[in-house]
XYZ file of C-alpha atoms in Angstrom:
622
model
C -85.744 -141.417 -6.536
C -85.318 -138.066 -8.244
C -81.829 -136.832 -9.170
C -80.582 -133.352 -10.010
C -79.265 -132.413 -13.446
C -75.671 -133.654 -13.753
C -73.577 -130.530 -13.762
C -74.502 -126.889 -14.356
C -77.803 -126.317 -16.160
C -77.284 -124.831 -19.629
C -78.768 -121.326 -19.857
C -80.924 -122.311 -22.861
C -82.747 -124.855 -20.675
C -83.658 -122.291 -18.020
C -87.254 -121.261 -18.473
C -90.565 -121.631 -16.822
C -89.434 -124.827 -15.093
C -85.865 -123.959 -14.345
C -84.455 -123.697 -10.820
C -85.437 -120.482 -9.031
C -86.248 -118.707 -12.246
C -89.777 -119.582 -11.244
C -90.720 -120.174 -7.643
C -94.063 -121.973 -7.781
C -97.348 -122.221 -9.594
C -98.207 -122.622 -13.277
C -97.831 -119.937 -15.885
C -95.133 -117.956 -14.151
C -91.944 -116.707 -15.736
C -88.344 -116.128 -15.073
C -87.625 -113.746 -12.264
C -85.255 -110.866 -12.675
C -81.593 -111.554 -11.860
C -80.328 -110.376 -8.514
C -81.537 -110.815 -4.920
C -84.953 -112.372 -4.267
C -87.451 -109.535 -3.881
C -90.390 -109.767 -1.482
C -93.541 -107.676 -1.120
C -94.938 -107.562 2.405
C -98.737 -107.903 2.683
C -99.902 -106.601 6.066
C -103.320 -105.916 7.539
C -104.796 -104.837 10.834
C -108.396 -105.074 11.876
C -110.572 -101.989 12.219
C -109.044 -98.975 13.902
C -111.095 -99.630 17.043
C -109.576 -103.079 17.597
C -105.832 -102.579 17.095
C -103.180 -99.870 16.997
C -101.982 -99.713 13.358
C -98.950 -97.611 14.318
C -97.646 -100.627 16.270
C -99.150 -103.536 14.358
C -97.938 -102.671 10.843
C -94.257 -102.120 11.795
C -94.320 -105.325 13.871
C -95.639 -107.349 10.919
C -92.965 -105.923 8.596
C -90.216 -106.736 11.118
C -91.542 -110.298 11.532
C -91.368 -110.806 7.771
C -87.890 -109.267 7.465
C -86.535 -111.573 10.178
C -87.261 -114.755 8.183
C -86.168 -113.672 4.713
C -83.748 -116.112 3.032
C -80.161 -115.065 2.508
C -80.006 -112.310 -0.083
C -83.745 -111.602 0.148
C -84.923 -107.994 0.349
C -88.216 -106.203 0.965
C -89.035 -104.329 -2.224
C -92.445 -102.945 -1.265
C -94.984 -102.941 1.558
C -98.741 -103.142 0.936
C -101.134 -102.815 3.872
C -104.743 -101.973 4.769
C -106.707 -101.190 7.901
C -109.862 -103.251 7.442
C -111.624 -106.447 8.408
C -110.282 -109.680 6.930
C -113.843 -110.974 6.497
C -114.801 -108.439 3.823
C -115.565 -109.619 0.306
C -112.527 -109.617 -1.955
C -114.014 -106.989 -4.282
C -114.282 -104.577 -1.335
C -110.815 -105.219 0.096
C -108.005 -102.721 -0.205
C -110.237 -99.762 -1.068
C -110.517 -98.129 2.349
C -108.723 -95.001 3.523
C -108.410 -95.870 7.190
C -104.621 -95.688 6.973
C -104.833 -91.944 6.341
C -105.987 -91.391 9.932
C -102.707 -92.598 11.395
C -99.039 -91.686 11.196
C -97.687 -95.149 10.409
C -93.855 -95.184 10.124
C -93.898 -97.556 7.129
C -94.123 -96.273 3.538
C -97.258 -97.691 1.895
C -97.185 -98.736 -1.768
C -100.900 -99.461 -1.803
C -103.428 -101.986 -0.563
C -104.416 -105.525 -1.459
C -105.981 -104.556 -4.780
C -102.809 -102.691 -5.768
C -100.686 -105.739 -4.920
C -102.871 -108.081 -6.998
C -102.796 -105.647 -9.925
C -99.005 -105.305 -9.846
C -98.586 -109.083 -9.585
C -100.050 -109.388 -13.090
C -97.507 -107.028 -14.643
C -94.289 -108.384 -16.184
C -92.349 -105.451 -14.672
C -93.530 -106.054 -11.114
C -91.129 -105.048 -8.360
C -91.290 -108.311 -6.407
C -90.833 -112.033 -6.960
C -92.841 -113.271 -3.977
C -95.287 -112.053 -1.319
C -94.835 -112.618 2.400
C -97.148 -111.998 5.355
C -96.781 -112.390 9.115
C -99.221 -115.313 9.184
C -101.812 -116.597 6.721
C -104.647 -115.154 8.819
C -103.444 -111.670 7.878
C -104.367 -112.332 4.254
C -108.017 -113.063 5.045
C -110.152 -114.348 7.892
C -112.160 -116.572 5.563
C -110.552 -119.703 4.175
C -112.124 -119.257 0.753
C -110.873 -115.681 0.346
C -107.358 -116.492 1.582
C -107.064 -119.471 -0.779
C -108.410 -117.404 -3.663
C -105.786 -114.675 -3.133
C -103.057 -117.311 -2.911
C -104.284 -118.951 -6.120
C -104.442 -115.644 -8.051
C -100.862 -114.821 -7.067
C -99.598 -118.265 -8.050
C -101.304 -117.978 -11.430
C -98.865 -115.178 -12.142
C -95.856 -116.996 -10.719
C -95.862 -115.161 -7.387
C -95.757 -117.489 -4.378
C -97.305 -116.476 -1.056
C -95.183 -117.165 2.038
C -95.869 -116.675 5.725
C -93.276 -115.692 8.309
C -94.341 -118.508 10.635
C -93.911 -121.167 7.907
C -90.754 -122.526 6.220
C -89.682 -120.613 3.095
C -87.819 -123.440 1.373
C -90.477 -124.366 -1.194
C -93.888 -125.964 -0.909
C -94.741 -129.581 -0.203
C -97.915 -131.465 0.668
C -97.391 -131.215 4.419
C -96.915 -127.456 4.264
C -100.072 -127.109 2.166
C -102.039 -129.167 4.697
C -100.646 -127.119 7.576
C -101.586 -123.852 5.859
C -105.140 -124.994 5.146
C -105.571 -126.078 8.762
C -104.297 -122.698 9.965
C -106.709 -120.922 7.617
C -109.580 -122.979 8.986
C -108.513 -122.255 12.551
C -108.296 -118.521 11.786
C -111.831 -118.529 10.380
C -113.099 -120.592 13.322
C -111.470 -118.203 15.772
C -113.224 -115.191 14.286
C -116.604 -116.928 14.138
C -116.298 -118.124 17.729
C -115.304 -114.624 18.820
C -118.328 -113.161 17.015
C -120.670 -115.700 18.598
C -119.360 -114.977 22.087
C -119.449 -111.232 21.467
C -123.053 -111.498 20.259
C -124.015 -113.429 23.367
C -122.254 -110.854 25.513
C -124.141 -107.993 23.874
C -127.434 -109.847 24.321
C -126.733 -110.248 28.044
C -125.611 -106.606 28.205
C -128.942 -105.603 26.613
C -130.954 -107.862 28.931
C -129.333 -106.220 31.959
C -130.430 -102.809 30.670
C -127.058 -101.279 29.838
C -126.995 -98.832 26.964
C -124.544 -99.043 24.064
C -123.400 -95.745 22.554
C -124.753 -92.278 23.116
C -128.048 -92.106 25.050
C -131.010 -91.468 22.733
C -132.639 -88.043 22.802
C -134.874 -87.766 25.859
C -132.549 -89.706 28.144
C -129.371 -89.057 30.107
C -126.693 -91.594 30.984
C -126.613 -92.872 34.547
C -123.003 -93.973 35.055
C -122.524 -97.203 37.010
C -119.052 -98.402 38.101
C -117.840 -101.230 35.904
C -118.509 -104.628 37.546
C -115.010 -105.910 36.615
C -112.539 -104.626 39.255
C -109.654 -104.268 36.790
C -111.711 -102.107 34.474
C -113.301 -100.280 37.375
C -109.826 -99.324 38.584
C -109.246 -97.654 35.208
C -112.317 -95.499 35.719
C -114.472 -97.387 33.222
C -118.235 -97.386 33.711
C -121.425 -98.800 32.262
C -124.474 -96.711 31.461
C -128.177 -97.041 32.100
C -130.836 -94.637 30.858
C -132.761 -92.131 32.974
C -135.269 -89.590 31.564
C -134.019 -86.091 30.928
C -136.381 -83.668 32.729
C -136.697 -81.398 29.670
C -135.967 -83.534 26.624
C -138.049 -86.428 27.913
C -141.170 -84.251 27.677
C -140.166 -83.256 24.143
C -140.106 -86.913 23.069
C -143.616 -87.472 24.427
C -144.790 -84.294 22.685
C -143.338 -85.460 19.346
C -145.164 -88.783 19.600
C -148.413 -86.958 20.385
C -147.971 -84.817 17.272
C -147.222 -87.877 15.150
C -149.914 -90.227 16.431
C -152.586 -87.790 17.555
C -152.288 -85.326 14.679
C -150.786 -87.541 11.958
C -148.126 -84.931 11.150
C -145.156 -85.599 8.898
C -141.531 -85.298 9.982
C -141.072 -81.906 8.343
C -144.263 -80.479 9.834
C -143.241 -81.621 13.323
C -139.772 -80.134 12.886
C -141.270 -76.792 11.833
C -143.465 -76.698 14.953
C -140.567 -77.537 17.254
C -138.377 -74.851 15.668
C -140.883 -72.194 16.738
C -139.692 -72.516 20.347
C -136.174 -73.936 20.636
C -135.994 -73.025 24.331
C -138.913 -75.303 25.085
C -137.905 -77.902 22.514
C -134.067 -77.992 22.476
C -132.795 -79.707 19.302
C -130.659 -82.849 19.543
C -126.880 -82.729 19.370
C -125.144 -85.295 17.127
C -122.234 -87.437 18.293
C -119.909 -84.984 16.533
C -120.927 -81.534 17.892
C -119.314 -79.886 14.862
C -122.157 -81.306 12.735
C -124.899 -79.691 14.840
C -127.226 -77.392 12.857
C -128.891 -75.820 15.895
C -132.460 -76.680 14.853
C -134.797 -79.572 14.274
C -134.686 -81.390 10.945
C -136.991 -84.068 9.511
C -134.264 -86.670 9.970
C -133.809 -85.818 13.662
C -137.574 -86.165 14.203
C -137.575 -89.485 12.350
C -134.712 -90.778 14.506
C -136.754 -90.153 17.661
C -139.937 -91.703 16.280
C -138.146 -94.881 15.165
C -136.083 -95.474 18.317
C -137.751 -98.253 20.364
C -135.697 -97.430 23.463
C -138.269 -94.742 24.262
C -140.680 -97.569 25.213
C -138.564 -98.481 28.255
C -137.086 -101.602 26.663
C -133.395 -101.859 25.886
C -132.924 -102.659 22.191
C -129.693 -103.587 20.442
C -128.618 -104.434 16.865
C -130.855 -101.846 15.214
C -128.041 -100.981 12.815
C -125.468 -103.114 11.011
C -122.514 -101.045 12.199
C -119.934 -103.698 11.280
C -121.335 -105.572 8.294
C -123.529 -103.205 6.301
C -122.176 -99.694 6.633
C -124.474 -98.648 9.486
C -127.668 -99.342 7.565
C -130.776 -100.148 9.647
C -131.493 -103.807 10.291
C -135.044 -105.111 9.863
C -137.043 -105.109 13.141
C -137.036 -108.913 13.271
C -133.238 -108.780 13.779
C -133.419 -106.402 16.738
C -132.522 -107.752 20.172
C -135.000 -106.644 22.870
C -134.723 -107.010 26.617
C -137.350 -109.385 27.980
C -138.792 -106.641 30.210
C -138.541 -102.839 30.506
C -135.178 -101.765 31.899
C -135.675 -98.007 32.248
C -138.516 -95.530 32.600
C -140.535 -95.313 29.353
C -141.313 -92.007 27.658
C -144.074 -93.534 25.502
C -146.050 -96.759 25.601
C -145.262 -99.650 23.307
C -148.703 -99.131 21.735
C -147.933 -95.498 20.897
C -144.562 -96.482 19.423
C -146.299 -99.044 17.202
C -148.937 -96.509 16.146
C -146.182 -94.039 15.235
C -144.681 -96.592 12.839
C -148.087 -97.121 11.210
C -148.437 -93.383 10.531
C -145.519 -93.612 8.106
C -147.405 -96.223 6.091
C -150.527 -94.057 6.077
C -148.567 -91.017 4.865
C -146.724 -93.014 2.199
C -146.580 -91.240 -1.171
C -147.737 -87.971 0.440
C -146.042 -84.599 0.087
C -145.811 -81.416 2.082
C -146.968 -78.067 0.801
C -143.925 -77.355 -1.368
C -144.051 -79.128 -4.732
C -141.037 -80.379 -6.638
C -141.853 -78.295 -9.687
C -138.216 -77.409 -10.328
C -137.255 -80.993 -11.107
C -136.522 -81.410 -14.848
C -138.843 -84.439 -15.071
C -141.817 -82.582 -13.567
C -144.288 -81.765 -16.339
C -147.318 -80.816 -14.238
C -148.446 -80.763 -10.624
C -151.688 -81.792 -8.939
C -152.988 -79.549 -6.192
C -154.978 -82.272 -4.370
C -152.334 -84.965 -4.620
C -151.744 -86.655 -1.233
C -155.014 -85.335 0.232
C -157.523 -87.761 -1.358
C -157.774 -91.279 0.064
C -159.894 -94.207 -1.053
C -162.041 -95.423 1.841
C -161.890 -99.032 0.601
C -158.236 -99.682 -0.263
C -156.754 -96.858 1.900
C -154.569 -95.744 -1.006
C -153.926 -92.139 -1.955
C -155.269 -91.228 -5.365
C -152.697 -90.212 -7.979
C -153.005 -87.438 -10.531
C -153.653 -88.080 -14.231
C -154.175 -85.749 -17.169
C -156.121 -86.763 -20.286
C -157.058 -84.379 -23.098
C -156.240 -81.323 -20.944
C -158.555 -82.551 -18.169
C -157.149 -83.383 -14.745
C -158.290 -86.481 -12.880
C -157.402 -88.328 -9.704
C -157.190 -92.063 -10.149
C -157.334 -95.015 -7.759
C -155.753 -98.045 -9.464
C -154.286 -100.586 -6.998
C -151.618 -102.890 -8.328
C -152.623 -106.335 -9.514
C -153.046 -108.631 -6.553
C -153.782 -105.746 -4.157
C -157.334 -104.929 -5.310
C -159.777 -105.436 -2.389
C -162.966 -107.383 -2.994
C -165.622 -105.154 -4.520
C -163.093 -102.496 -5.543
C -163.096 -101.676 -9.267
C -159.896 -102.138 -11.204
C -159.682 -98.351 -11.329
C -161.878 -95.291 -11.016
C -161.272 -91.639 -11.902
C -162.433 -88.362 -10.322
C -162.438 -85.027 -12.100
C -160.405 -82.340 -10.354
C -162.968 -79.620 -10.999
C -165.604 -81.591 -9.024
C -163.181 -81.973 -6.134
C -162.269 -78.267 -6.315
C -165.931 -77.232 -6.077
C -166.490 -79.406 -3.009
C -163.324 -78.229 -1.214
C -164.028 -74.586 -2.040
C -167.547 -74.821 -0.619
C -166.236 -76.620 2.454
C -163.683 -73.906 3.325
C -166.031 -71.069 2.446
C -168.800 -72.441 4.694
C -166.950 -73.973 7.602
C -163.700 -71.975 7.936
C -164.058 -68.453 6.520
C -167.841 -67.767 6.677
C -169.118 -65.245 9.292
C -171.751 -67.779 10.481
C -169.326 -70.670 10.736
C -169.854 -71.013 14.516
C -173.560 -71.769 14.025
C -172.796 -74.430 11.473
C -169.988 -75.770 13.646
C -172.231 -76.110 16.694
C -174.497 -78.541 14.864
C -171.565 -80.496 13.495
C -169.844 -80.713 16.876
C -172.988 -81.999 18.538
C -173.347 -84.677 15.888
C -169.642 -85.524 16.022
C -169.628 -85.750 19.820
C -172.696 -87.976 19.842
C -171.133 -90.141 17.174
C -167.861 -90.371 19.139
C -169.695 -91.370 22.325
C -171.664 -94.007 20.431
C -168.524 -95.400 18.808
C -166.670 -95.469 22.123
C -169.489 -97.310 23.888
C -169.823 -99.734 20.980
C -166.133 -100.515 21.161
C -166.326 -101.200 24.898
C -169.332 -103.448 24.384
C -167.526 -105.364 21.624
C -164.590 -106.068 23.945
C -166.962 -107.249 26.679
C -168.680 -109.601 24.243
C -165.308 -111.017 23.223
C -164.461 -111.682 26.889
C -167.761 -113.501 27.325
C -167.022 -115.682 24.300
C -163.546 -116.482 25.594
C -164.895 -117.398 29.018
C -167.429 -119.742 27.425
C -164.704 -121.329 25.303
C -162.609 -121.935 28.414
C -165.539 -123.611 30.150
C -166.274 -125.846 27.148
C -162.628 -126.837 26.937
C -162.575 -127.954 30.575
C -165.941 -129.717 30.268
C -164.763 -131.723 27.260
C -161.652 -132.781 29.133
C -163.712 -133.943 32.132
C -166.054 -135.987 29.923
C -163.166 -137.797 28.252
C -162.250 -141.119 29.876
C -158.510 -141.554 30.315
C -157.336 -138.648 28.115
C -154.025 -139.254 26.413
C -150.917 -137.243 27.177
C -151.083 -135.630 23.724
C -154.699 -134.576 24.330
C -153.781 -133.059 27.682
C -150.931 -131.172 26.055
C -153.217 -129.757 23.348
C -155.785 -128.793 25.972
C -153.192 -127.031 28.087
C -151.813 -125.219 25.059
C -155.259 -124.024 23.967
C -156.125 -123.022 27.542
C -152.943 -120.942 27.717
C -153.839 -119.251 24.418
C -157.315 -118.376 25.700
C -155.920 -117.004 28.974
C -153.409 -114.851 27.096
C -156.168 -113.440 24.886
C -158.350 -112.800 27.945
C -155.516 -110.914 29.603
C -155.038 -108.791 26.476
C -158.759 -107.998 26.162
C -159.079 -107.142 29.854
C -156.180 -104.699 29.545
C -157.805 -103.127 26.495
C -161.158 -102.864 28.295
C -159.557 -101.172 31.294
C -157.798 -98.712 28.993
C -161.034 -97.885 27.121
C -162.978 -97.397 30.352
C -160.311 -95.189 31.913
C -159.548 -93.073 28.828
C -161.792 -89.999 28.743
C -163.231 -88.869 25.443
C -161.441 -85.919 23.868
C -163.657 -82.867 24.125
C -163.780 -80.319 21.275
C -162.619 -76.712 21.611
C -164.919 -74.685 19.323
C -163.422 -71.391 20.516
C -160.268 -72.115 18.492
C -162.210 -71.493 15.301
C -162.903 -67.911 16.400
C -159.166 -67.208 16.154
C -159.127 -67.909 12.403
C -159.709 -64.755 10.273
C -162.949 -64.333 8.292
C -163.329 -63.434 4.643
C -164.918 -64.140 1.311
C -162.639 -66.524 -0.511
C -162.634 -69.143 -3.229
C -159.681 -71.335 -2.448
C -159.660 -72.991 -5.884
C -158.784 -69.603 -7.425
C -155.670 -69.186 -5.271
C -152.176 -69.903 -6.614
C -151.280 -73.528 -6.130
C -148.599 -72.869 -3.515
C -151.046 -70.927 -1.322
C -153.685 -73.621 -1.729
C -151.374 -76.403 -0.650
C -150.014 -74.313 2.234
C -153.600 -73.827 3.435
C -154.460 -77.517 3.056
C -151.276 -78.600 4.802
C -151.752 -76.223 7.743
C -155.346 -77.335 8.306
C -154.439 -80.985 7.631
C -157.046 -81.433 4.938
C -158.290 -84.982 4.400
C -160.640 -86.005 1.587
C -161.938 -89.553 2.020
C -163.824 -90.805 -1.028
C -166.277 -93.713 -1.001
C -166.704 -95.141 -4.486
C -169.842 -97.125 -3.596
C -171.822 -94.186 -2.166
C -170.281 -91.599 -4.524
C -169.578 -89.270 -1.619
C -166.526 -87.715 -0.051
C -165.863 -86.360 3.413
C -163.726 -83.264 3.715
C -162.113 -82.926 7.108
C -159.722 -80.454 8.708
C -158.234 -80.384 12.208
C -157.687 -77.355 14.430
C -155.464 -77.578 17.500
C -153.557 -75.278 19.775
C -150.213 -76.603 18.600
C -151.007 -75.864 14.950
C -152.880 -72.631 15.472
C -150.049 -70.248 14.589
C -149.378 -71.997 11.286
C -153.126 -72.124 10.530
C -153.562 -68.421 11.227
C -150.653 -67.602 8.941
C -151.950 -69.818 6.136
C -155.440 -68.304 6.450
C -154.071 -64.737 6.325
C -151.938 -65.560 3.285
C -154.896 -67.159 1.556
C -157.130 -64.148 2.237
C -154.512 -61.645 1.154
C -153.134 -63.681 -1.703
C -149.593 -63.169 -0.355
C -147.563 -63.641 2.787
C -148.441 -61.356 5.679
C -147.025 -60.729 9.078
C -147.554 -63.632 11.478
C -150.214 -63.146 14.140
C -149.382 -64.022 17.752
C -150.453 -67.549 18.672
C -153.068 -68.255 21.294
C -152.368 -70.399 24.319
C -151.225 -73.746 22.959
C -153.448 -76.680 23.777
C -153.146 -80.087 22.153
C -156.873 -80.901 22.374
C -158.236 -80.878 18.813
C -161.558 -81.056 17.037
C -162.571 -82.048 13.535
C -165.111 -80.579 11.122
C -166.550 -83.312 8.903
C -169.386 -82.256 6.606
C -169.966 -84.858 3.851
C -169.991 -83.455 0.339
C -171.036 -85.688 -2.544
C -169.913 -85.535 -6.146
C -170.207 -87.882 -9.081
C -167.254 -89.972 -10.277
C -166.474 -90.258 -13.954
C -165.340 -93.116 -16.124
C -161.785 -93.209 -17.496
C -161.532 -91.091 -20.648
C-alpha cells in the first residue's frame, strides 16, 4: 500500500514528479504558482446545425461550474466546424466571424495546441464540456489528448471527475469517445437513407435547376406543416424549359462549345433569360460558359431525381463521380431532354477535349507560337486532335497517341505539313463558300449527301432488324435445348432463365431503337442559307490568324484526316441559329477587319453540311 511523504515535501524535491507541480503525462514541468488555470476548448458543429451564440456560452458555463476550488478560466478557444475533420484542417475556419458570440475568442484548436508547447503558456490544463466536443472520431480525440499530455497539459471534461486520472476513468473516456463516433456514423447512415427515400419520392433538394420551377407541397409531418414548412417537386418553367431543350440541341446537334452556346444565347436575352444564382448579388445578367456547363451536366433535366452530385459536406462542394450519384428508380417529373440526349451531351465534351475557341492564348508568357489549325484536325482512326509542332521553321500537325492507346494499324506517329493543309482549306472555302457559282457545286454535293444519308439510315435500320432476328433465334435455341434435356438441374434452369432474361432485355432495347429510327425523319438540307453568305475573292490562308480562326469557328470547320487513304475531308455547317455569327465572320474575312453586323435571317435549327474530300500527301517526321 502506497504512503505519502512523511511531512512537508522539501522544495528541492519538487520537480517533474512533485505533487501538483505537474498534473499528468510525461515530460511536463512545474506549473506556475497561484490558482490552477484552465483553457476551455469548445466547438459547435456547422452553422446550419447549431446556434453558436447559445452553444458556446453554454459550454463555457458548464466548464466553469465544475472547476476545482481556486481554479480559473484563463482563456477560451473555440471553432465552428465539424468534429470529423482531419486534425490538420481543424481550427482554421472563419465561421465564428459570422456570429456575434458573447465570449472572447483566443483562437481555435490549432492555436491551443501551439500555445500548449510554449513554456509561458497561460493555462495549466484544458477542459471541455464533454470529450465528444474535442473530436467526433476516437483516433483524433485521443491524438489531441496525447499531444497535450506530452507537454504536461491534461485534458479534462466537465462531465468527468477532475481529481486525477485512473484506469477506470480512462476506460470510461474511451467508451464515451467510441459512443460519440458511433452516434455520428449512425446519424449519417440514417440521414443518407432518408435522403435516398426523399430522392426516390421525387422531392428536390435545394434550388430548382434552371428550366424548372418549384411546386410547393405541404410538409407530410403535421408539426412541420403547422410551421409552414413545405417540400418541393419540379415542374417545367414555360420559358426556361424551352431554353434548356434548345441548349441541348446546340450541344448535341451542332457540337458547340460552352462559350459558343453562351454567345448565341446572349444575342437574345429576352428569349433566353440567363440563370440567377442562389445569391442574386452575384448575378452577371448574361450567359457564361460555366452557366451553360451547369445545365448540360445536370441529370435532373432527364426527368429523374438525382442526389449527391456534389460533396457539400466532405469535399468542399466538389462534384462527385457519376457512380456515386443517387438516382430515383423512375422519372419523377416531366423531362426536358431524353436520357439519350443527356448522355450524348456528355460525350461531346470528350470529343471537344483539347480544343480551343477562336481566341488564342498568345498573351501567356509560355506561349512561343500558335497553330492556326489546332483543334480543327482530327484523326479518323484514333479520334484524336492533331497537335502542332515546329521543326526547322516548318510547321506540322502531328498525331502521336500515348503508349498503350495506339489503335491497331495506326502508326506510332505521323506528321502533316501546315502548308498542305492551308492549300486544301483555302481551296475549299474559295470554291464552296465564297465562289459566285457555289450553288451549282452545292447542288451536286447535297444530292450526293442526301443519297448517302438515306442509304446510311436504311442500312442502320436493317442492321437492327438483323440483330432482332438473331436474338429471336437464340431464344428459340435456348428453349429447345432445355426441352431436350432430361431432368435439368436447378442450376441449369437458373442459368437458362438468366440468359433468357438477358436476351429479352436486349430485344426490348433493340425494338425501342428500331421504333425510334423508323419514326425519326431524316433532316433535310436548307441550301438557301448559303445564299445569305456574302461572295468574294478570298484566300483565307493569307488572312491574319485571328480572322482565320474566327471564320473557322463560326462555320464549325472540321478536317478529318485518314492516314491510310492520304485524304482529308473538310466540312462546315450552316444553320439558322449560327447564321448571324457566320455572316459577321464572312464579312470580316472579306474586308480584313470587323464590319457592321448584318441582320440575321429567320432562325431555323435545320442544318446542312458541305463535305468535299480534298487529298494531300503526308510527310515523314523531320
